[in-house]
Short mmCIF file of C-alpha atoms and ligand atoms in Angstrom, two decimals:
data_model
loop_
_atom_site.label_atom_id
_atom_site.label_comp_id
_atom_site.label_asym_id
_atom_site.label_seq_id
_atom_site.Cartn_x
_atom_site.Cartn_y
_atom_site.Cartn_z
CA UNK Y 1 113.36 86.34 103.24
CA UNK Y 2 111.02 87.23 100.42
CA UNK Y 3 108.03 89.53 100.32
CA UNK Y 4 105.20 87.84 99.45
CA UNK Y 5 103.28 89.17 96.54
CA UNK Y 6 99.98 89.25 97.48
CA UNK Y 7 97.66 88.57 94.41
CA UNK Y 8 94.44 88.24 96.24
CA UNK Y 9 95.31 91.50 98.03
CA UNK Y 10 95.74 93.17 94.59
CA UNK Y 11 93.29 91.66 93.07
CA UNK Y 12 91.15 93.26 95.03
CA UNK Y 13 92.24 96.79 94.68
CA UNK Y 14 91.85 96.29 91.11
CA UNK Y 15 88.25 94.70 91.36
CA UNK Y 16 87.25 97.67 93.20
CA UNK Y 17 88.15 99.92 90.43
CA UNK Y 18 87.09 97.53 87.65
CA UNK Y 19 83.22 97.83 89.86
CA UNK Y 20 83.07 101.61 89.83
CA UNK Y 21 84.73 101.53 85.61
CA UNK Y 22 81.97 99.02 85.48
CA UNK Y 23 78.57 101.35 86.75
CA UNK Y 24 79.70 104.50 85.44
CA UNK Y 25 79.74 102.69 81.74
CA UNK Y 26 76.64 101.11 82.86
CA UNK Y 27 74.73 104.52 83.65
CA UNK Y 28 76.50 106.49 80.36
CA UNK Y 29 75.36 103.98 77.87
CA UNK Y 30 72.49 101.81 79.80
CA UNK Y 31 74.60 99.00 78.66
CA UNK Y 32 75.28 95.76 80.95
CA UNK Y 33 78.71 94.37 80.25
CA UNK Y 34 77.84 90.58 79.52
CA UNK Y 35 80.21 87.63 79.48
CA UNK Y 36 79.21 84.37 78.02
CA UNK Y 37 81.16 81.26 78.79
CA UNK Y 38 81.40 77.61 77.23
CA UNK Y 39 81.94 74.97 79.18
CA UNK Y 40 82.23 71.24 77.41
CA UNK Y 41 82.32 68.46 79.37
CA UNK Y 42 82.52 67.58 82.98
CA UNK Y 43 86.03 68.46 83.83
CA UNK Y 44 86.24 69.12 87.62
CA UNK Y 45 88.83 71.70 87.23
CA UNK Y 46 87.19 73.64 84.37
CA UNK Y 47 84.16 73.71 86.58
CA UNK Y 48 85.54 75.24 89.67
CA UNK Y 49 86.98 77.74 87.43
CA UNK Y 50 84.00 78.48 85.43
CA UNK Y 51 82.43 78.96 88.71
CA UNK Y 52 84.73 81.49 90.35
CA UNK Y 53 84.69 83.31 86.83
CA UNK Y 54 81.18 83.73 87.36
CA UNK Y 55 80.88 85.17 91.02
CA UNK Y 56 83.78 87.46 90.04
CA UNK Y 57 81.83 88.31 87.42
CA UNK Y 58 78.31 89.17 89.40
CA UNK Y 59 80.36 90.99 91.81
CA UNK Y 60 81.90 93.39 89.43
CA UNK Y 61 78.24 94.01 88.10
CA UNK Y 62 79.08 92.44 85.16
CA UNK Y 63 76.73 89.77 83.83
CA UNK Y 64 77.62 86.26 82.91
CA UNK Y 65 75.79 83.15 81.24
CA UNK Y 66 77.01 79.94 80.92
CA UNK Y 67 76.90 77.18 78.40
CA UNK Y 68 77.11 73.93 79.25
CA UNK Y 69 77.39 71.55 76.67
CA UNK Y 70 77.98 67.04 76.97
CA UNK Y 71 81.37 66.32 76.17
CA UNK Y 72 80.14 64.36 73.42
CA UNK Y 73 79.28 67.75 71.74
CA UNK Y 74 79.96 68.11 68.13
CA UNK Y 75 82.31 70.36 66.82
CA UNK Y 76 80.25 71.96 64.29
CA UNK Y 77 77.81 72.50 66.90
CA UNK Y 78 79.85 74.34 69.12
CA UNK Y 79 80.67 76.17 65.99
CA UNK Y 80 77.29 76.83 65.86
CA UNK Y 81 76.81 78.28 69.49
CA UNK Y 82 79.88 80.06 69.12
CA UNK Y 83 78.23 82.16 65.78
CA UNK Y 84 74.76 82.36 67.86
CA UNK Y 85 77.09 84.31 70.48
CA UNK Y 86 78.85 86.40 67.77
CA UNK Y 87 75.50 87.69 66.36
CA UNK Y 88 74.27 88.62 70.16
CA UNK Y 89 75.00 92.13 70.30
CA UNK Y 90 73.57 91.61 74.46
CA UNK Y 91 76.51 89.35 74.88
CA UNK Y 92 80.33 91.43 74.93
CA UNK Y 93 82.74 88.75 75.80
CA UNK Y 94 83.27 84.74 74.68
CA UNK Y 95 85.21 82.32 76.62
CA UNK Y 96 85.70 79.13 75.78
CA UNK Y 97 86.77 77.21 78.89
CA UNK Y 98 89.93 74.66 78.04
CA UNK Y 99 90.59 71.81 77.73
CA UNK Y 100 88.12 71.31 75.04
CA UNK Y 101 87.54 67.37 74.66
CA UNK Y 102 90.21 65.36 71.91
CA UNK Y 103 87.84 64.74 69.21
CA UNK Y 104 87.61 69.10 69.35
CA UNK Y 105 90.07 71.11 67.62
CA UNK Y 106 90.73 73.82 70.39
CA UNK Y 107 92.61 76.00 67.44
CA UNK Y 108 89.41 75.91 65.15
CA UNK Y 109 86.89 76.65 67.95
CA UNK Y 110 89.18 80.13 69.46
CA UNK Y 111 89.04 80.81 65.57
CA UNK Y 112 85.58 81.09 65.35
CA UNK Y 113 85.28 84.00 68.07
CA UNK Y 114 84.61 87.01 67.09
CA UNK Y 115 87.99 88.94 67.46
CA UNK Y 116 86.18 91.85 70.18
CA UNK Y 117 84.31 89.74 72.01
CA UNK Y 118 87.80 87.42 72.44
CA UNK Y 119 88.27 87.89 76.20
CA UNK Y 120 90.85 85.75 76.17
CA UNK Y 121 92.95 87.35 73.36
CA UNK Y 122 93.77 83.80 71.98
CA UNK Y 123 91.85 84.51 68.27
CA UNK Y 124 95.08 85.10 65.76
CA UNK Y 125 94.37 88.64 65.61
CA UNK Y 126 94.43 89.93 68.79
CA UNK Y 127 97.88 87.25 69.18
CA UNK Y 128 99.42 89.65 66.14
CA UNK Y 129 98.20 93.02 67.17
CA UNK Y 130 99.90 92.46 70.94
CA UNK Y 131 103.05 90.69 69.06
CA UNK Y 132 102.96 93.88 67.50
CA UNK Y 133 102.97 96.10 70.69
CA UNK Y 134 99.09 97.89 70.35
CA UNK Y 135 96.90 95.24 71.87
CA UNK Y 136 93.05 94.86 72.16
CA UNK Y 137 92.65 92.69 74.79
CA UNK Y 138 95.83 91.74 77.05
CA UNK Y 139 95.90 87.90 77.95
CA UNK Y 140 94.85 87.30 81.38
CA UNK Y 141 97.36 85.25 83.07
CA UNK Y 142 100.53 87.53 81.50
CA UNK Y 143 98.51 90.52 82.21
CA UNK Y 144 97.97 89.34 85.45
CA UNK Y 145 101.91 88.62 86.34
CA UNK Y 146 102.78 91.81 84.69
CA UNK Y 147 100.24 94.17 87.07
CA UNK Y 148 101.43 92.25 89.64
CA UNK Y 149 104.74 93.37 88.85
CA UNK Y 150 103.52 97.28 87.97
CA UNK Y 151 101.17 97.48 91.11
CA UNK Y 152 104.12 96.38 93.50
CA UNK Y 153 106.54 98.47 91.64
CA UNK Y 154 108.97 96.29 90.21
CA UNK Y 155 110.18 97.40 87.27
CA UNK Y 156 111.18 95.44 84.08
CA UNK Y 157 113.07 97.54 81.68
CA UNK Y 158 116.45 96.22 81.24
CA UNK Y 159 115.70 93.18 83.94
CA UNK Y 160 116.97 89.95 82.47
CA UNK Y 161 113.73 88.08 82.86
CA UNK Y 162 113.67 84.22 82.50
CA UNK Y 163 110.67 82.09 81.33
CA UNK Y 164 109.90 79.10 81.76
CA UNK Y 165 107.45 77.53 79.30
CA UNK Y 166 106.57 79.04 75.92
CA UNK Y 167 102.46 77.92 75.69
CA UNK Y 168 100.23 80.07 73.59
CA UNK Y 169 98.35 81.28 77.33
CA UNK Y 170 101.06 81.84 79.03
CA UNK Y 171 104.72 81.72 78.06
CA UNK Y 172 104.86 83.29 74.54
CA UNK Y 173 102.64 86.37 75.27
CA UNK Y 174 104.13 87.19 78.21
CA UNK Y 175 107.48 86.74 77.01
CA UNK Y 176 106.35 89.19 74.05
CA UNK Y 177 104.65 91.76 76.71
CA UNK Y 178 107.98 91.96 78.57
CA UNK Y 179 110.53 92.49 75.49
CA UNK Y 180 108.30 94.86 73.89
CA UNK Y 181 109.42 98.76 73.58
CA UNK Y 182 106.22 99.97 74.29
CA UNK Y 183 102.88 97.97 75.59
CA UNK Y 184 100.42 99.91 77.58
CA UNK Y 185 101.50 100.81 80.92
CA UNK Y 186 105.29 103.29 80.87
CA UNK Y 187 108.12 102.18 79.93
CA UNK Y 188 109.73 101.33 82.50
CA UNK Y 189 107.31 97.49 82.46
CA UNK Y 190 108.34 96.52 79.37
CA UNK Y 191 112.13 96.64 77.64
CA UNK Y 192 113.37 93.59 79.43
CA UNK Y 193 115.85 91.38 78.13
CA UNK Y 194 114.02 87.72 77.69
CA UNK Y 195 115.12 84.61 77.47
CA UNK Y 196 112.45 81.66 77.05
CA UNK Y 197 113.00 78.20 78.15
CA UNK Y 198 111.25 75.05 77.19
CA UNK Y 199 111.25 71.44 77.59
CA UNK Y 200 114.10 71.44 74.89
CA UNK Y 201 116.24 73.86 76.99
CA UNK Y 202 119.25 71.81 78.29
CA UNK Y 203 121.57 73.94 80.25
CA UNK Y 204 117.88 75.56 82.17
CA UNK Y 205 119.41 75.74 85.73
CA UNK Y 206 122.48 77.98 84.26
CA UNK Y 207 120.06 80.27 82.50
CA UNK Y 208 117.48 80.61 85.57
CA UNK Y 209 120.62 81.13 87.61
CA UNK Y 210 120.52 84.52 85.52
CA UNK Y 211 117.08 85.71 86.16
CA UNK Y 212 116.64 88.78 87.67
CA UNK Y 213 112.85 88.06 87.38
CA UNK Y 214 112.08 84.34 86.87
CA UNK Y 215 108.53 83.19 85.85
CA UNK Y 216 107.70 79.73 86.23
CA UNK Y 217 104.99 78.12 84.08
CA UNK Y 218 105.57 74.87 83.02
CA UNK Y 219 103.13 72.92 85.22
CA UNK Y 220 105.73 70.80 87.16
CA UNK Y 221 105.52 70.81 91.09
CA UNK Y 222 108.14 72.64 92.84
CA UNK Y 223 110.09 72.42 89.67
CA UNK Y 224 112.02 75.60 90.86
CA UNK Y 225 114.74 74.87 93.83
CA UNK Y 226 116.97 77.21 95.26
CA UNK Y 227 119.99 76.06 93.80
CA UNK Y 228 118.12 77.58 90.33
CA UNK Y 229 117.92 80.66 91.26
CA UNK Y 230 120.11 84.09 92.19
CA UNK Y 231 120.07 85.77 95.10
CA UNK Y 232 117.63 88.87 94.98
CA UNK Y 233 115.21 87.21 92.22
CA UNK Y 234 111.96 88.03 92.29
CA UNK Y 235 110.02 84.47 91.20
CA UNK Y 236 106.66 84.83 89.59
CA UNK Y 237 104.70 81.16 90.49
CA UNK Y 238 102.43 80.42 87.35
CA UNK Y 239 102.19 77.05 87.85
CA UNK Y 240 99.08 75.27 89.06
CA UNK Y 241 99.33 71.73 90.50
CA UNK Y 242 97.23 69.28 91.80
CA UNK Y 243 99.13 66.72 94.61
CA UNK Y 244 95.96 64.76 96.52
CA UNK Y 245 94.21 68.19 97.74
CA UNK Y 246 96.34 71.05 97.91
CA UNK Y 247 98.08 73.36 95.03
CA UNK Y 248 101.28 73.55 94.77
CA UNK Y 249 103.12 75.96 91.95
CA UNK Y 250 106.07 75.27 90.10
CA UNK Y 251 108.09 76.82 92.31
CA UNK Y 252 109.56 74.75 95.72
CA UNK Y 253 108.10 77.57 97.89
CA UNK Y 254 110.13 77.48 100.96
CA UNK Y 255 112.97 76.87 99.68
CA UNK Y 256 113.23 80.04 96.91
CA UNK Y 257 111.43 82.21 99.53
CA UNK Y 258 114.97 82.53 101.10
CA UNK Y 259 116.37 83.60 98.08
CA UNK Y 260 114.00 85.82 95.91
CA UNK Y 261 113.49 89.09 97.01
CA UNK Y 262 109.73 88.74 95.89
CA UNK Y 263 107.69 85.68 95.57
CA UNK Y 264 103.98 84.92 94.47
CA UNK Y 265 102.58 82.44 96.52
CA UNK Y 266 100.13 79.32 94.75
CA UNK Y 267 97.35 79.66 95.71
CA UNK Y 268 96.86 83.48 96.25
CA UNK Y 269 99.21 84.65 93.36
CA UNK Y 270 98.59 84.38 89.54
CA UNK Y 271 95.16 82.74 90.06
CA UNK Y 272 93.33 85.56 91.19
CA UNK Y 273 95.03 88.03 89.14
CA UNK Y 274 94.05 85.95 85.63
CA UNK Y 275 90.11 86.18 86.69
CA UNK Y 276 90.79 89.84 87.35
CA UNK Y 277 92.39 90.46 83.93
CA UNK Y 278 89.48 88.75 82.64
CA UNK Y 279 86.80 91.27 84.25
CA UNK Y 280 89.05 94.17 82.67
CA UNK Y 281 88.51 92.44 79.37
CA UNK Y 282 85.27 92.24 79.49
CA UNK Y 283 84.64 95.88 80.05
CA UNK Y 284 87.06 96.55 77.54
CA UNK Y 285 84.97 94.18 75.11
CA UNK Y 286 81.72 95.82 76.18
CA UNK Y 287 83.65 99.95 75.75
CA UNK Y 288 85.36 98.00 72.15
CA UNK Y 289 81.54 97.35 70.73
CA UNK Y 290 79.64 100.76 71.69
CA UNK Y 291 82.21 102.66 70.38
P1 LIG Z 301 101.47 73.97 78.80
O1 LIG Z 301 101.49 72.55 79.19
O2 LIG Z 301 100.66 74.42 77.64
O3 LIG Z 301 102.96 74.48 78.57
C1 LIG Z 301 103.98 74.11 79.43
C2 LIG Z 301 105.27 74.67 78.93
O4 LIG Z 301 106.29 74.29 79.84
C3 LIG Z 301 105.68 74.15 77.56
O5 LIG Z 301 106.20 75.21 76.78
C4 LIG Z 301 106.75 73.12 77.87
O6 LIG Z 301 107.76 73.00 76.88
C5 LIG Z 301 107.37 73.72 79.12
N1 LIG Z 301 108.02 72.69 79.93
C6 LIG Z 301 107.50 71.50 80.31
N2 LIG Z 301 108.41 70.83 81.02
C7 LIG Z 301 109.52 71.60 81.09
C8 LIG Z 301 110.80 71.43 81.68
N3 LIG Z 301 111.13 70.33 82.37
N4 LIG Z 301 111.69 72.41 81.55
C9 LIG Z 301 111.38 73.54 80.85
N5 LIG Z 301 110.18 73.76 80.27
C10 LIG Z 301 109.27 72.78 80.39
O7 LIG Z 301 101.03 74.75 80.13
P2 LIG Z 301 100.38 76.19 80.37
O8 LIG Z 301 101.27 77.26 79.89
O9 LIG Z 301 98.97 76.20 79.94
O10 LIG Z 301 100.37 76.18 81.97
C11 LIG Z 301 101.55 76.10 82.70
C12 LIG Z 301 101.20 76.03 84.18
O11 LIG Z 301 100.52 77.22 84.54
C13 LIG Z 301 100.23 74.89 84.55
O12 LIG Z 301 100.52 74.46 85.87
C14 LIG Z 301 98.87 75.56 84.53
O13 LIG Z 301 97.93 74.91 85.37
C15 LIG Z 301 99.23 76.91 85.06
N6 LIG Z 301 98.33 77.97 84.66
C16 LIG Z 301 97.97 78.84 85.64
C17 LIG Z 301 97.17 79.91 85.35
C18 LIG Z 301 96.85 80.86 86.45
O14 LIG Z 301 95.92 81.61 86.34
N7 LIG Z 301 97.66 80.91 87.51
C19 LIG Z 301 96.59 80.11 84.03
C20 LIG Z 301 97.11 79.19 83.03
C21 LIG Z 301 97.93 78.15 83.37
P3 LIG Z 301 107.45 72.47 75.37
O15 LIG Z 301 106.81 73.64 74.67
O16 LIG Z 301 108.77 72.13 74.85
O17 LIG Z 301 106.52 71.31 75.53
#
């Protein structure tokens, strides 16, 4: 039976620290780390998680305004908030909550952000500077899986790792984190072997049969049996699904729990880690523009 990896748990831990990181850099520089967010629309989903980014926020001491804008909004006019936000030197972090609506070109809008204030890492610049192993901000769901990972002590270096999906949040930057010689953290969490899987991939259950660490984000419910995976594995649940009122990951729980030697649980895993990783960013955004 698997241990559970409990991201709440950790999440925690690492809030903790992120609070004191957060009123010591407060009292040194009298500045209030600030993060402004954009919502557009009335997605349910993008609400509840615009919400919980803003308690985690206020209980990090870290302040947070949010922008609420029709769905009908223009895209030059979100332009337009977006360079009002830029300009704000009281404002350290952007976030632009996605989906945007259709008529909205998400890839313009990240564009527009200035690259320090990019919380999310998603503005082309901060996407080349971690490709190229010295990151400014470290995407929040990857950097989320991989302190997961570092804070229960599983190490990566020469792990085959397995991922499933290849999105521009999730798949391809972690994927990148992973293989890279040196990130941030020792060596020891990066130098994997990766292989990345996609809706293209046609012999998938032979190649996850091969993970020594298998992360699953592809946004299919309990994608992941146990027939897919090895003995021993240790599955990272990305995955975030919606059947009637409960979340289910990508991974068939009960089933791979038998297996892995590790499992994250949905909800409780990734979820609370991303927010986290988001917090860190914003100090980091806030340290980034009074230096
Ligand atoms: P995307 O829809 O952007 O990407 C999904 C990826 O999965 C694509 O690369 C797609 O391949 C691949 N894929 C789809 N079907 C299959 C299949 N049958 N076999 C193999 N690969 C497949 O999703 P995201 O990366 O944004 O999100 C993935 C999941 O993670 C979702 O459930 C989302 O809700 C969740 N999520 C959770 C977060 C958290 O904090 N825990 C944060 C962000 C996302 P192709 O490229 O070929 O289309």
């Amino acid at each position: 039976m698997a241990e559970v990896l409990d991201g709440k748990k950790i999440s925690t831990e690492i809030r903790q620290e992120l609070a004191r990181e957060v009123k010591e850099f407060t009292t040194h520089t009298s500045t209030e780390p600030k993060l402004a967010a954009i919502l557009v629309g009335d997605d349910p989903a993008s609400q509840v998680y615009v919400r919980n980014k803003e308690r985690a926020c206020a209980k990090v001491g870290i302040l947070s305004q949010l922008h609420r804008l029709p769905s009908s909004t223009k895209e030059s006019d979100l332009i337009g908030l977006i360079n009002e936000l830029n300009q704000d030197d009281t404002v350290h972090g952007i976030l632009v909550q996605l989906p945007l609506p259709s008529h909205i070109s998400q890839q313009n809008i990240l564009d527009q952000i200035n690259p320090y204030k990019d919380v999310d890492a998603f503005h082309p610049e901060n996407v080349g500077l971690l490709a190229q192993g010295r990151p400014r901000f470290v995407p929040c769901t990857p950097h989320g899986c991989l302190q997961l990972l570092i804070r229960n002590g599983i190490k990566v270096s020469g792990m085959h790792v397995v991922v499933l999906g290849r999105s521009e949040i999730v798949g391809k930057p972690l994927a990148a984190m992973l293989a890279q010689r040196k990130l941030l953290y020792g060596d020891e969490f990066t130098n994997a072997t990766v292989t990345i899987c996609h809706s293209r991939t046609t012999n998938l259950p032979e190649l996850t049969r091969q993970a020594d660490i298998l992360i699953a984000a592809i946004g299919h419910p309990k994608f992941v049996t146990a027939e897919m995976v090895k003995k021993g594995v240790v599955a990272i649940d990305v995955g975030i699904n919606r059947i009637d009122d409960t979340l289910v990951g990508d991974l068939e729980f009960d089933s791979v729990e038998k297996k892995a030697s590790y499992i994250t649980p949905v909800p409780g895993g990734v979820g609370p880690m991303t927010i986290t990783m988001l917090l860190k960013n914003t100090l980091v955004a806030a340290k980034l523009q009074r230096a």
